Amino acid sequence: MTTDTPTRLIVVPIVRDEHRRILLCKMPPDRGVFPNQWGLPGGGVEAGERMQQALAREVREELGVSIEEARPLFFKDGVHEKTFPDGSKRSIYMIFLLFECRIPSSATISLNPEFCEHAWVEPDQLSSYDLNSATQETFKSLGLLPAHNPRISLAATTDA
């Protein structure tokens, strides 16, 4: 990270439904921090906004729903490259503030153009999705994914 790397404070909702399934969203192939991968919604805290305000705004803008309940979980950080709609790319130091959120059971998800698909996923099915690295780390921290990636295994050895 260099001194000219911008810093961005990001709110990230882990949205669960009444069945405890987790909402995953897929980025389009041509934009975002993790193009064409599944992950969690969220976005930047704007100037003058408080965390809870930013969380409610991001959920409303990206998913078209309101939050019924939000509980802070933890925070983490990392440097990630973001692809912008015009195709330009930029490294950004991101500080992620994660929240567990519930939305009304009658709510219907309506994605904005930042995402191309969504899915309600049982926790034991999370590993079957092509999750971005930040979402994988988050789910590992919450004990929802194993600490190692089961898709990547050492080659089997045999005795000769």
Coordinates of N, CA and C in Angstrom, one line a residue:
M1 N 0.9 -1.2 0.0 CA 0.0 0.0 0.0 C 0.9 1.2 0.0
T2 N 0.6 2.2 -0.8 CA 1.3 3.4 -0.9 C 0.6 4.6 -0.2
T3 N 1.2 5.7 -0.1 CA 0.6 6.8 0.6 C -0.5 7.4 -0.3
D4 N -0.5 7.2 -1.6 CA -1.6 7.7 -2.4 C -2.8 6.7 -2.6
T5 N -2.7 5.6 -1.9 CA -3.8 4.6 -1.9 C -5.0 5.2 -1.1
P6 N -6.1 5.4 -1.7 CA -7.3 5.9 -1.0 C -7.8 4.9 0.0
T7 N -8.4 5.5 1.1 CA -9.0 4.6 2.1 C -10.5 4.8 2.0
R8 N -11.2 3.7 2.2 CA -12.7 3.7 2.1 C -13.2 2.8 3.2
L9 N -14.2 3.4 4.0 CA -14.9 2.7 5.1 C -16.1 2.0 4.4
I10 N -16.3 0.7 4.6 CA -17.3 0.0 3.9 C -18.2 -0.7 4.9
V11 N -19.5 -0.6 4.8 CA -20.5 -1.3 5.6 C -20.9 -2.6 4.8
V12 N -20.9 -3.7 5.5 CA -21.2 -5.0 4.9 C -22.3 -5.7 5.7
P13 N -23.5 -5.8 5.1 CA -24.6 -6.6 5.8 C -24.5 -8.0 5.5
I14 N -24.6 -8.9 6.5 CA -24.8 -10.3 6.3 C -26.3 -10.5 6.5
V15 N -27.0 -10.5 5.4 CA -28.5 -10.6 5.5 C -28.9 -12.0 5.6
R16 N -29.7 -12.3 6.6 CA -30.3 -13.6 6.9 C -31.8 -13.5 6.8
D17 N -32.5 -14.6 6.3 CA -33.9 -14.6 6.3 C -34.4 -15.4 7.5
E18 N -35.7 -15.6 7.6 CA -36.3 -16.2 8.8 C -35.9 -17.7 8.9
H19 N -35.3 -18.3 7.8 CA -34.8 -19.6 7.9 C -33.3 -19.7 8.1
R20 N -32.7 -18.5 8.4 CA -31.3 -18.4 8.7 C -30.4 -18.6 7.4
R21 N -31.0 -18.6 6.2 CA -30.3 -18.6 5.0 C -29.6 -17.2 4.8
I22 N -28.5 -17.2 4.1 CA -27.7 -16.0 3.9 C -27.9 -15.5 2.5
L23 N -28.0 -14.2 2.3 CA -28.2 -13.6 1.0 C -26.8 -13.4 0.4
L24 N -26.6 -14.0 -0.8 CA -25.4 -13.8 -1.6 C -25.8 -13.0 -2.8
C25 N -24.9 -12.2 -3.3 CA -25.1 -11.4 -4.5 C -23.9 -11.6 -5.4
K26 N -24.1 -11.7 -6.7 CA -23.1 -11.9 -7.7 C -22.8 -10.6 -8.5
M27 N -21.5 -10.2 -8.5 CA -21.1 -9.0 -9.2 C -21.1 -9.3 -10.7
P28 N -21.4 -8.3 -11.5 CA -21.3 -8.5 -13.0 C -19.8 -8.7 -13.4
P29 N -19.6 -9.3 -14.5 CA -18.2 -9.6 -14.9 C -17.3 -8.4 -15.2
D30 N -17.9 -7.2 -15.4 CA -17.2 -6.1 -15.9 C -17.0 -5.0 -14.9
R31 N -17.3 -5.2 -13.6 CA -17.2 -4.1 -12.6 C -17.1 -4.6 -11.2
G32 N -16.8 -3.7 -10.3 CA -16.7 -4.0 -8.9 C -15.3 -4.4 -8.4
V33 N -15.3 -4.7 -7.1 CA -14.0 -5.2 -6.5 C -13.8 -6.6 -6.8
F34 N -14.8 -7.4 -7.0 CA -14.7 -8.8 -7.2 C -15.6 -9.2 -8.4
P35 N -15.2 -8.8 -9.6 CA -16.1 -9.1 -10.8 C -16.4 -10.6 -11.0
N36 N -17.6 -10.8 -11.3 CA -18.1 -12.2 -11.6 C -18.0 -13.2 -10.5
Q37 N -18.0 -12.7 -9.3 CA -17.9 -13.6 -8.1 C -19.1 -13.3 -7.2
W38 N -19.4 -14.3 -6.4 CA -20.5 -14.1 -5.4 C -19.9 -13.5 -4.1
G39 N -20.7 -12.7 -3.4 CA -20.2 -12.1 -2.2 C -21.4 -11.5 -1.4
L40 N -21.0 -10.6 -0.6 CA -22.0 -9.9 0.3 C -22.2 -8.5 -0.3
P41 N -23.4 -8.0 -0.1 CA -23.7 -6.6 -0.6 C -22.9 -5.6 0.4
G42 N -23.0 -4.4 0.1 CA -22.4 -3.4 1.0 C -21.8 -2.3 0.2
G43 N -21.3 -1.2 0.9 CA -20.7 -0.1 0.2 C -20.2 0.9 1.1
G44 N -19.7 2.0 0.6 CA -19.0 3.0 1.3 C -19.9 3.9 2.2
V45 N -19.3 4.3 3.3 CA -19.9 5.3 4.2 C -19.6 6.6 3.5
E46 N -20.6 7.4 3.3 CA -20.5 8.7 2.7 C -20.2 9.8 3.8
A47 N -19.6 10.9 3.3 CA -19.2 12.0 4.3 C -20.5 12.4 5.0
G48 N -20.3 12.6 6.3 CA -21.4 13.0 7.2 C -22.4 11.9 7.6
E49 N -22.2 10.7 7.1 CA -23.1 9.6 7.5 C -22.5 8.8 8.7
R50 N -23.4 8.3 9.5 CA -23.0 7.4 10.5 C -23.1 5.9 10.0
M51 N -22.5 5.0 10.7 CA -22.5 3.6 10.2 C -23.8 3.0 9.9
Q52 N -24.7 3.2 10.9 CA -26.1 2.6 10.7 C -26.9 3.2 9.6
Q53 N -26.7 4.5 9.4 CA -27.3 5.2 8.3 C -26.8 4.7 6.9
A54 N -25.5 4.5 6.9 CA -24.8 4.0 5.6 C -25.3 2.6 5.4
L55 N -25.4 1.7 6.4 CA -25.9 0.4 6.3 C -27.3 0.3 5.7
A56 N -28.2 1.1 6.3 CA -29.6 1.2 5.8 C -29.6 1.7 4.4
R57 N -28.9 2.7 4.0 CA -28.9 3.2 2.7 C -28.4 2.2 1.7
E58 N -27.2 1.6 2.0 CA -26.7 0.6 1.1 C -27.6 -0.6 0.8
V59 N -28.3 -1.1 1.9 CA -29.2 -2.2 1.7 C -30.4 -1.7 0.9
R60 N -30.9 -0.5 1.1 CA -32.0 0.0 0.3 C -31.6 0.2 -1.1
E61 N -30.4 0.8 -1.4 CA -30.0 1.1 -2.7 C -29.7 -0.2 -3.5
E62 N -29.0 -1.1 -2.9 CA -28.5 -2.3 -3.6 C -29.5 -3.4 -3.7
L63 N -30.3 -3.6 -2.6 CA -31.3 -4.7 -2.5 C -32.7 -4.3 -2.6
G64 N -33.0 -3.0 -2.5 CA -34.4 -2.5 -2.6 C -35.3 -2.9 -1.4
V65 N -34.7 -3.2 -0.2 CA -35.4 -3.5 1.0 C -34.9 -2.7 2.2
S66 N -35.6 -2.8 3.3 CA -35.2 -2.1 4.5 C -34.7 -3.1 5.5
I67 N -34.0 -2.7 6.4 CA -33.4 -3.5 7.5 C -34.4 -3.5 8.7
E68 N -34.7 -4.7 9.2 CA -35.5 -4.8 10.4 C -34.7 -4.8 11.7
E69 N -33.5 -5.4 11.6 CA -32.6 -5.5 12.7 C -31.2 -5.6 12.2
A70 N -30.3 -4.9 12.9 CA -28.8 -5.0 12.6 C -28.0 -5.1 13.8
R71 N -27.0 -6.1 13.8 CA -26.2 -6.3 14.9 C -24.7 -6.3 14.5
P72 N -23.9 -5.4 15.0 CA -22.5 -5.3 14.6 C -21.8 -6.7 15.0
L73 N -20.9 -7.1 14.0 CA -20.2 -8.4 14.2 C -18.7 -8.1 14.5
F74 N -18.0 -7.6 13.5 CA -16.6 -7.4 13.6 C -16.2 -6.5 12.5
F75 N -14.9 -6.1 12.5 CA -14.4 -5.4 11.3 C -13.1 -6.0 10.9
K76 N -12.7 -5.7 9.6 CA -11.5 -6.2 9.0 C -11.0 -5.3 7.9
D77 N -9.8 -5.5 7.4 CA -9.4 -4.6 6.4 C -8.6 -5.3 5.3
G78 N -8.3 -4.6 4.2 CA -7.5 -5.1 3.2 C -7.4 -4.2 2.0
V79 N -6.4 -4.4 1.2 CA -6.2 -3.6 -0.1 C -6.8 -4.4 -1.2
H80 N -7.8 -3.8 -1.9 CA -8.4 -4.5 -3.1 C -8.4 -3.6 -4.3
E81 N -8.4 -4.2 -5.4 CA -8.5 -3.5 -6.7 C -9.9 -3.4 -7.1
K82 N -10.4 -2.2 -7.4 CA -11.8 -2.0 -7.9 C -11.8 -1.7 -9.3
T83 N -12.7 -2.3 -10.1 CA -13.0 -2.0 -11.5 C -14.2 -1.1 -11.6
F84 N -14.0 0.0 -12.2 CA -15.1 1.0 -12.3 C -15.9 0.8 -13.6
P85 N -17.1 1.3 -13.7 CA -18.0 1.1 -14.9 C -17.3 1.5 -16.2
D86 N -16.3 2.5 -16.1 CA -15.6 2.9 -17.3 C -14.5 2.0 -17.7
G87 N -14.3 1.0 -16.9 CA -13.2 0.0 -17.1 C -11.9 0.3 -16.4
S88 N -11.8 1.5 -15.8 CA -10.6 1.9 -15.1 C -10.5 1.1 -13.8
K89 N -9.3 0.9 -13.3 CA -9.0 0.1 -12.0 C -8.2 1.0 -11.1
R90 N -8.5 0.7 -9.8 CA -7.7 1.4 -8.7 C -7.6 0.6 -7.5
S91 N -6.5 0.6 -6.8 CA -6.3 -0.1 -5.5 C -6.9 0.8 -4.5
I92 N -7.6 0.2 -3.5 CA -8.2 1.0 -2.4 C -8.0 0.2 -1.1
Y93 N -7.6 0.9 -0.1 CA -7.5 0.3 1.2 C -8.9 0.4 1.8
M94 N -9.5 -0.8 2.1 CA -10.9 -0.9 2.6 C -10.9 -1.4 4.0
I95 N -11.7 -0.7 4.8 CA -12.0 -1.1 6.2 C -13.4 -1.6 6.2
F96 N -13.7 -2.8 6.4 CA -15.0 -3.4 6.4 C -15.6 -3.5 7.8
L97 N -16.8 -3.0 7.9 CA -17.6 -3.1 9.1 C -18.7 -4.0 8.9
L98 N -18.7 -5.2 9.5 CA -19.7 -6.2 9.2 C -20.8 -6.3 10.2
F99 N -22.0 -6.5 9.7 CA -23.2 -6.5 10.5 C -24.1 -7.7 10.1
E100 N -24.7 -8.4 11.1 CA -25.7 -9.4 10.8 C -27.0 -8.6 10.8
C101 N -27.7 -8.8 9.7 CA -29.0 -8.1 9.5 C -30.1 -9.0 9.1
R102 N -31.3 -8.6 9.6 CA -32.6 -9.3 9.2 C -33.4 -8.3 8.4
I103 N -34.1 -8.8 7.4 CA -35.0 -7.9 6.6 C -36.4 -8.5 6.8
P104 N -37.4 -7.8 6.5 CA -38.8 -8.3 6.7 C -39.0 -9.6 5.9
S105 N -39.7 -10.5 6.4 CA -39.9 -11.8 5.7 C -40.7 -11.6 4.4
S106 N -41.5 -10.6 4.3 CA -42.3 -10.3 3.1 C -41.5 -9.5 2.1
A107 N -40.3 -9.2 2.4 CA -39.5 -8.3 1.5 C -39.1 -9.1 0.2
T108 N -39.1 -8.4 -0.9 CA -38.7 -8.9 -2.2 C -37.4 -8.2 -2.6
I109 N -36.3 -9.0 -2.8 CA -35.1 -8.4 -3.3 C -35.2 -7.8 -4.7
S110 N -34.7 -6.6 -4.8 CA -34.7 -6.0 -6.2 C -33.3 -5.4 -6.3
L111 N -32.4 -6.1 -7.1 CA -31.1 -5.7 -7.2 C -30.9 -4.4 -8.1
N112 N -29.9 -3.6 -7.7 CA -29.5 -2.5 -8.6 C -28.4 -3.0 -9.5
P113 N -27.9 -2.2 -10.5 CA -27.0 -2.7 -11.4 C -25.6 -3.1 -10.9
E114 N -25.4 -2.9 -9.6 CA -24.1 -3.4 -9.0 C -24.0 -4.9 -8.9
F115 N -25.2 -5.6 -9.0 CA -25.2 -7.0 -9.0 C -26.1 -7.5 -10.1
C116 N -25.7 -8.8 -10.5 CA -26.5 -9.4 -11.6 C -27.3 -10.6 -11.2
E117 N -27.1 -11.1 -10.0 CA -27.9 -12.3 -9.5 C -27.9 -12.2 -8.0
H118 N -28.8 -12.9 -7.4 CA -28.8 -13.1 -5.9 C -29.3 -14.5 -5.6
A119 N -28.9 -15.0 -4.4 CA -29.4 -16.3 -4.0 C -29.5 -16.4 -2.5
W120 N -30.5 -17.0 -2.0 CA -30.6 -17.3 -0.5 C -30.0 -18.7 -0.3
V121 N -28.9 -18.7 0.5 CA -28.1 -19.9 0.6 C -28.1 -20.5 2.0
E122 N -28.3 -21.8 2.1 CA -28.1 -22.5 3.4 C -26.7 -22.4 3.8
P123 N -26.3 -22.2 5.0 CA -24.9 -22.1 5.4 C -24.1 -23.3 5.0
D124 N -24.6 -24.5 5.0 CA -23.8 -25.7 4.6 C -23.6 -25.7 3.0
Q125 N -24.2 -24.8 2.3 CA -24.1 -24.8 0.8 C -23.2 -23.6 0.4
L126 N -22.7 -22.8 1.3 CA -21.9 -21.7 0.9 C -20.6 -22.1 0.1
S127 N -20.0 -23.2 0.4 CA -18.8 -23.6 -0.3 C -19.0 -24.0 -1.7
S128 N -20.3 -24.2 -2.1 CA -20.6 -24.5 -3.5 C -20.6 -23.3 -4.4
Y129 N -20.5 -22.1 -3.9 CA -20.5 -20.9 -4.7 C -19.1 -20.4 -4.9
D130 N -18.9 -19.7 -6.0 CA -17.6 -19.1 -6.2 C -17.5 -17.7 -5.5
L131 N -17.2 -17.9 -4.2 CA -17.2 -16.7 -3.3 C -15.9 -15.9 -3.5
N132 N -16.0 -14.6 -3.4 CA -14.8 -13.8 -3.5 C -14.0 -13.9 -2.2
S133 N -12.7 -13.6 -2.2 CA -11.8 -13.8 -1.1 C -12.2 -13.1 0.2
A134 N -12.8 -11.9 0.1 CA -13.2 -11.2 1.3 C -14.4 -11.9 2.0
T135 N -15.3 -12.4 1.2 CA -16.5 -13.1 1.7 C -16.0 -14.5 2.3
Q136 N -15.1 -15.2 1.6 CA -14.6 -16.4 2.2 C -14.0 -16.2 3.6
E137 N -13.2 -15.1 3.7 CA -12.5 -14.8 5.0 C -13.6 -14.5 6.0
T138 N -14.6 -13.8 5.6 CA -15.7 -13.4 6.6 C -16.4 -14.7 7.1
F139 N -16.8 -15.6 6.2 CA -17.5 -16.8 6.5 C -16.6 -17.7 7.4
K140 N -15.3 -17.7 7.1 CA -14.3 -18.5 7.9 C -14.3 -18.0 9.3
S141 N -14.2 -16.6 9.4 CA -14.2 -16.0 10.8 C -15.5 -16.3 11.6
L142 N -16.6 -16.5 10.9 CA -17.9 -16.8 11.5 C -18.1 -18.3 11.7
G143 N -17.1 -19.1 11.3 CA -17.3 -20.6 11.4 C -18.2 -21.2 10.4
L144 N -18.6 -20.4 9.3 CA -19.5 -20.9 8.3 C -18.8 -21.7 7.2
L145 N -17.5 -21.5 7.1 CA -16.6 -22.2 6.1 C -15.4 -22.8 6.9
P146 N -14.9 -23.9 6.5 CA -13.7 -24.4 7.1 C -12.5 -23.5 6.9
A147 N -11.6 -23.5 7.8 CA -10.4 -22.6 7.8 C -9.6 -22.8 6.5
H148 N -9.7 -24.0 5.9 CA -9.0 -24.3 4.6 C -10.0 -24.4 3.6
N149 N -9.6 -24.2 2.3 CA -10.6 -24.3 1.2 C -10.6 -25.8 0.8
P150 N -11.8 -26.4 0.9 CA -11.9 -27.8 0.5 C -11.7 -28.1 -1.0
R151 N -11.9 -27.0 -1.8 CA -11.7 -27.2 -3.2 C -10.2 -27.4 -3.6
I152 N -9.4 -26.8 -2.7 CA -7.9 -26.9 -3.0 C -7.3 -27.9 -2.0
S153 N -6.9 -29.0 -2.6 CA -6.4 -30.1 -1.7 C -5.0 -30.5 -2.3
L154 N -4.2 -31.0 -1.4 CA -2.9 -31.4 -1.8 C -3.0 -32.7 -2.7
A155 N -2.1 -32.8 -3.6 CA -2.2 -34.0 -4.5 C -2.0 -35.3 -3.6
A156 N -2.8 -36.3 -3.9 CA -2.6 -37.5 -3.1 C -1.3 -38.1 -3.4
T157 N -0.7 -38.7 -2.4 CA 0.6 -39.3 -2.6 C 0.3 -40.8 -2.4
T158 N 1.1 -41.6 -3.2 CA 1.0 -43.0 -3.1 C 2.4 -43.6 -2.8
D159 N 2.4 -44.7 -2.2 CA 3.7 -45.4 -1.9 C 4.1 -46.2 -3.2
A160 N 5.3 -46.0 -3.6 CA 5.7 -46.7 -4.8 C 6.3 -48.1 -4.5

